[in-house]
Amino acid sequence: MAKVIPLDEAARQETRFEQLVREQGKRLKNVVTRMVGPDEADDVLQEAFLQVYRGLASFRAQSLLSTWAYRVTVNVCLAYLGRLRRTRAKVAYLELEETSLNVAPTGEAARSPEAVAENRALSEVLRQGLLELPPDLRAVVVLRDIEGLSYRDTASILEVPLGTVQSRLHKARAALREIVQARWGGELP
Amino acid sequence: MKCPDLETLSAYREEELPEPEAALLAAHVAGCPRCQVALSSLTSLVTELAALRACEFTADDQARLCALVTSSPAPRARLQAFRRPAVGVALALILSFSAGFLGYSLYQRTFPATLSSRTFEAYLTDHRHYESLAGPDPDLGEFNVQVAAVR
């Protein structure tokens, strides 16, 4: 029930894939890193892009290519987290990844070394807190609050109603705020 | 008015609450230092989360992902028609009918309802031979009926 794509079509898919890697690679890597953590991010990202490549030939322009690539990536992350949960493996890490050093604090937080250190500590608490959220809540926060996608795009990527996105987002924010209060020692500035 | 929970405050912040409720909450927040702090804290949370967007995507990352193309077989297009439910159901029906027809044909060939005279004579000769050795075979069904009719 499958047909082999002719050579010129395969070359076209290859070019399309490389363009997708260039244009969306950074954002999709960030999604994967926030969803599964930095330790497993490379492997999961590779799996996601492999699925994107395999699915490119069947992709129909019912949605944007980037939205579809997000959907594939998030689904790969959720499947990975599901496998992890089933095998009762524990995701436990809290290490300063190289990329975290590139997070530039903005505004007031950027002014003093103490504020920079505090900001970094807060971002670590948030990173860790994010990884402790249930995967469905985590996905909404990653897409909406971190990636800055619209509610509509988030709903389309996760294939859930708009109301579900809103409700999950508010639940996730409430949970994250509690985590910050408990571990960072007070209200956010 | 009681202080709202964080989910409601978050919905209020995103301007998702319906108007009467939003107006009531706005009035409450204006006079409630605790809710003002919670709201401000939520705003900070969203700002901090947006800062987590920063991520390094090196040339090595890009090369590694592009190399997937050479290390994996060429993608195959699935025929979209087969993914539609109606087409799937139609295919299943066709397959079921075909299987049924094939089974019935095989059954008819093995146990024909009526036999041509030449075939019948051949069967009868064999049958008489085996019947003389082993007695009537109850599994022969229709054949026994026709043998009895001949007798």
XYZ file of N, CA and C in Angstrom, chain A residues 58-144:
261
model
N 4.121 12.289 2.920
C 2.675 12.158 3.112
C 2.040 13.449 3.608
N 2.891 14.450 3.886
C 2.349 15.697 4.445
C 1.486 16.389 3.409
N 0.281 16.724 3.835
C -0.613 17.490 2.967
C -0.826 18.851 3.591
N -0.876 19.857 2.774
C -0.870 21.225 3.285
C -2.197 21.620 3.934
N -2.663 20.777 4.872
C -3.877 21.158 5.608
C -3.500 22.074 6.767
N -2.236 22.018 7.167
C -1.741 22.944 8.174
C -0.363 23.388 7.714
N 0.193 24.379 8.407
C 1.539 24.828 8.059
C 2.523 23.692 8.297
N 3.554 23.679 7.498
C 4.574 22.641 7.667
C 5.193 22.733 9.063
N 5.399 23.980 9.526
C 6.016 24.160 10.848
C 5.089 23.635 11.955
N 3.788 23.891 11.814
C 2.826 23.397 12.815
C 2.831 21.878 12.842
N 2.873 21.296 11.656
C 2.910 19.833 11.556
C 4.192 19.288 12.186
N 5.321 19.969 11.921
C 6.606 19.510 12.488
C 6.568 19.604 14.018
N 5.939 20.664 14.548
C 5.767 20.785 15.999
C 4.956 19.595 16.515
N 3.873 19.274 15.776
C 2.986 18.200 16.227
C 3.744 16.873 16.293
N 4.502 16.599 15.234
C 5.279 15.356 15.206
C 6.263 15.341 16.377
N 6.926 16.468 16.578
C 7.940 16.545 17.635
C 7.321 16.347 19.018
N 6.219 17.048 19.269
C 5.562 16.911 20.581
C 5.069 15.480 20.776
N 4.537 14.880 19.723
C 4.064 13.500 19.848
C 5.213 12.539 20.146
N 6.355 12.777 19.522
C 7.523 11.928 19.804
C 7.939 12.106 21.276
N 7.915 13.339 21.745
C 8.271 13.604 23.152
C 7.284 12.900 24.090
N 5.979 13.041 23.790
C 4.966 12.429 24.663
C 5.095 10.909 24.649
N 5.390 10.361 23.465
C 5.565 8.903 23.375
C 6.780 8.477 24.200
N 7.843 9.264 24.108
C 9.057 8.954 24.883
C 8.746 8.998 26.390
N 8.032 10.062 26.794
C 7.710 10.203 28.223
C 6.779 9.081 28.676
N 5.882 8.663 27.779
C 4.988 7.545 28.095
C 5.775 6.264 28.322
N 6.760 6.022 27.431
C 7.595 4.821 27.588
C 8.361 4.881 28.898
N 8.835 6.094 29.181
C 9.619 6.297 30.398
C 8.761 5.988 31.633
N 7.517 6.469 31.584
C 6.625 6.251 32.720
C 6.307 4.777 32.863
N 6.088 4.132 31.718
C 5.741 2.712 31.764
C 6.875 1.880 32.340
N 8.080 2.247 32.034
C 9.197 1.467 32.561
C 9.604 1.968 33.945
N 8.803 2.884 34.475
C 9.019 3.423 35.810
C 10.413 4.012 35.986
N 10.966 4.456 34.866
C 12.270 5.111 34.988
C 12.059 6.505 35.568
N 13.031 6.989 36.218
C 12.889 8.280 36.868
C 13.740 9.333 36.154
N 13.073 10.368 35.722
C 13.841 11.466 35.133
C 14.283 12.364 36.288
N 15.534 12.303 36.596
C 16.001 13.131 37.697
C 17.323 13.789 37.325
N 17.248 14.996 37.073
C 18.496 15.696 36.814
C 18.303 17.174 37.121
N 19.359 17.773 37.409
C 19.341 19.229 37.540
C 20.771 19.685 37.347
N 21.108 19.897 36.117
C 22.490 20.295 35.882
C 22.493 21.530 35.010
N 23.498 22.290 35.195
C 23.595 23.493 34.385
C 24.020 23.090 32.985
N 23.058 23.098 32.067
C 23.418 22.757 30.707
C 24.118 23.960 30.084
N 24.857 23.678 29.074
C 25.611 24.736 28.401
C 24.686 25.852 27.934
N 23.519 25.447 27.407
C 22.636 26.462 26.839
C 22.105 27.411 27.893
N 21.996 26.937 29.125
C 21.416 27.800 30.149
C 22.302 29.003 30.399
N 23.586 28.840 30.127
C 24.500 29.955 30.353
C 24.264 31.076 29.341
N 23.567 30.734 28.274
C 23.318 31.746 27.245
C 22.001 32.488 27.461
N 21.278 32.079 28.508
C 20.019 32.769 28.790
C 20.334 34.127 29.383
N 20.074 35.138 28.618
C 20.417 36.481 29.096
C 19.284 37.055 29.909
N 19.539 37.393 31.182
C 18.500 38.037 31.967
C 18.214 39.427 31.414
N 16.979 39.819 31.535
C 16.635 41.121 30.958
C 16.176 42.076 32.053
N 16.113 43.354 31.727
C 15.575 44.368 32.636
C 16.354 44.470 33.924
N 15.606 44.611 35.021
C 16.197 44.788 36.351
C 17.160 43.656 36.687
N 16.768 42.458 36.302
C 17.546 41.286 36.684
C 18.945 41.294 36.085
N 19.133 42.069 34.998
C 20.413 42.033 34.315
C 21.441 42.983 34.939
N 21.044 43.752 35.925
C 21.911 44.840 36.360
C 23.039 44.440 37.301
N 22.762 43.620 38.296
C 23.814 43.293 39.253
C 24.174 41.819 39.174
N 25.423 41.457 39.575
C 25.812 40.040 39.571
C 24.893 39.204 40.455
N 24.462 39.770 41.587
C 23.567 39.033 42.491
C 22.242 38.740 41.787
N 21.779 39.775 41.081
C 20.494 39.596 40.390
C 20.627 38.559 39.281
N 21.804 38.562 38.624
C 22.024 37.581 37.559
C 22.012 36.176 38.138
N 22.717 36.004 39.274
C 22.775 34.692 39.930
C 21.381 34.256 40.355
N 20.635 35.202 40.908
C 19.277 34.900 41.375
C 18.385 34.486 40.214
N 18.553 35.227 39.112
C 17.750 34.935 37.933
C 18.061 33.538 37.397
N 19.365 33.205 37.408
C 19.766 31.887 36.913
C 19.191 30.791 37.808
N 19.247 31.024 39.109
C 18.710 30.031 40.040
C 17.216 29.851 39.803
N 16.534 30.951 39.561
C 15.096 30.885 39.312
C 14.813 30.090 38.035
N 15.623 30.347 37.007
C 15.383 29.620 35.754
C 15.644 28.125 35.942
N 16.589 27.793 36.805
C 16.842 26.371 37.079
C 15.651 25.729 37.781
N 15.110 26.476 38.747
C 13.932 25.971 39.464
C 12.780 25.762 38.478
N 12.640 26.721 37.572
C 11.564 26.615 36.579
C 11.780 25.437 35.640
N 13.020 25.253 35.186
C 13.339 24.131 34.294
C 12.986 22.812 34.964
N 13.434 22.696 36.213
C 13.183 21.457 36.944
C 11.685 21.277 37.197
N 11.043 22.386 37.609
C 9.605 22.339 37.886
C 8.824 21.916 36.653
N 9.246 22.439 35.515
C 8.595 22.112 34.248
C 8.644 20.606 33.980
N 9.791 20.020 34.267
C 9.961 18.580 34.005
C 9.175 17.710 34.981
N 8.699 18.334 36.057
C 7.913 17.560 37.017
C 6.418 17.650 36.741
N 6.042 18.535 35.824
C 4.613 18.625 35.475
C 4.212 17.387 34.679
N 2.928 17.004 34.755
C 2.456 15.926 33.873
C 2.703 16.331 32.409
N 3.061 15.362 31.562
C 3.436 15.702 30.183
C 2.418 16.555 29.427
N 1.116 16.305 29.640
C 0.142 17.089 28.862
C 0.129 18.559 29.292
N 0.346 18.809 30.594
C 0.426 20.199 31.053
C 1.738 20.828 30.574
N 2.790 20.023 30.644
C 4.119 20.523 30.244
C 4.107 20.965 28.782
N 3.461 20.152 27.940
C 3.442 20.463 26.503
C 2.775 21.810 26.250
N 1.707 22.093 26.993
C 1.003 23.357 26.788
C 1.885 24.531 27.196
N 2.564 24.416 28.336
C 3.436 25.500 28.788
C 4.579 25.719 27.791
N 5.151 24.607 27.323
C 6.288 24.728 26.394
C 5.839 25.445 25.113
N 4.686 25.041 24.593
C 4.253 25.626 23.313
C 3.748 27.059 23.481
N 2.971 27.278 24.526
C 2.332 28.589 24.671
C 3.262 29.615 25.363
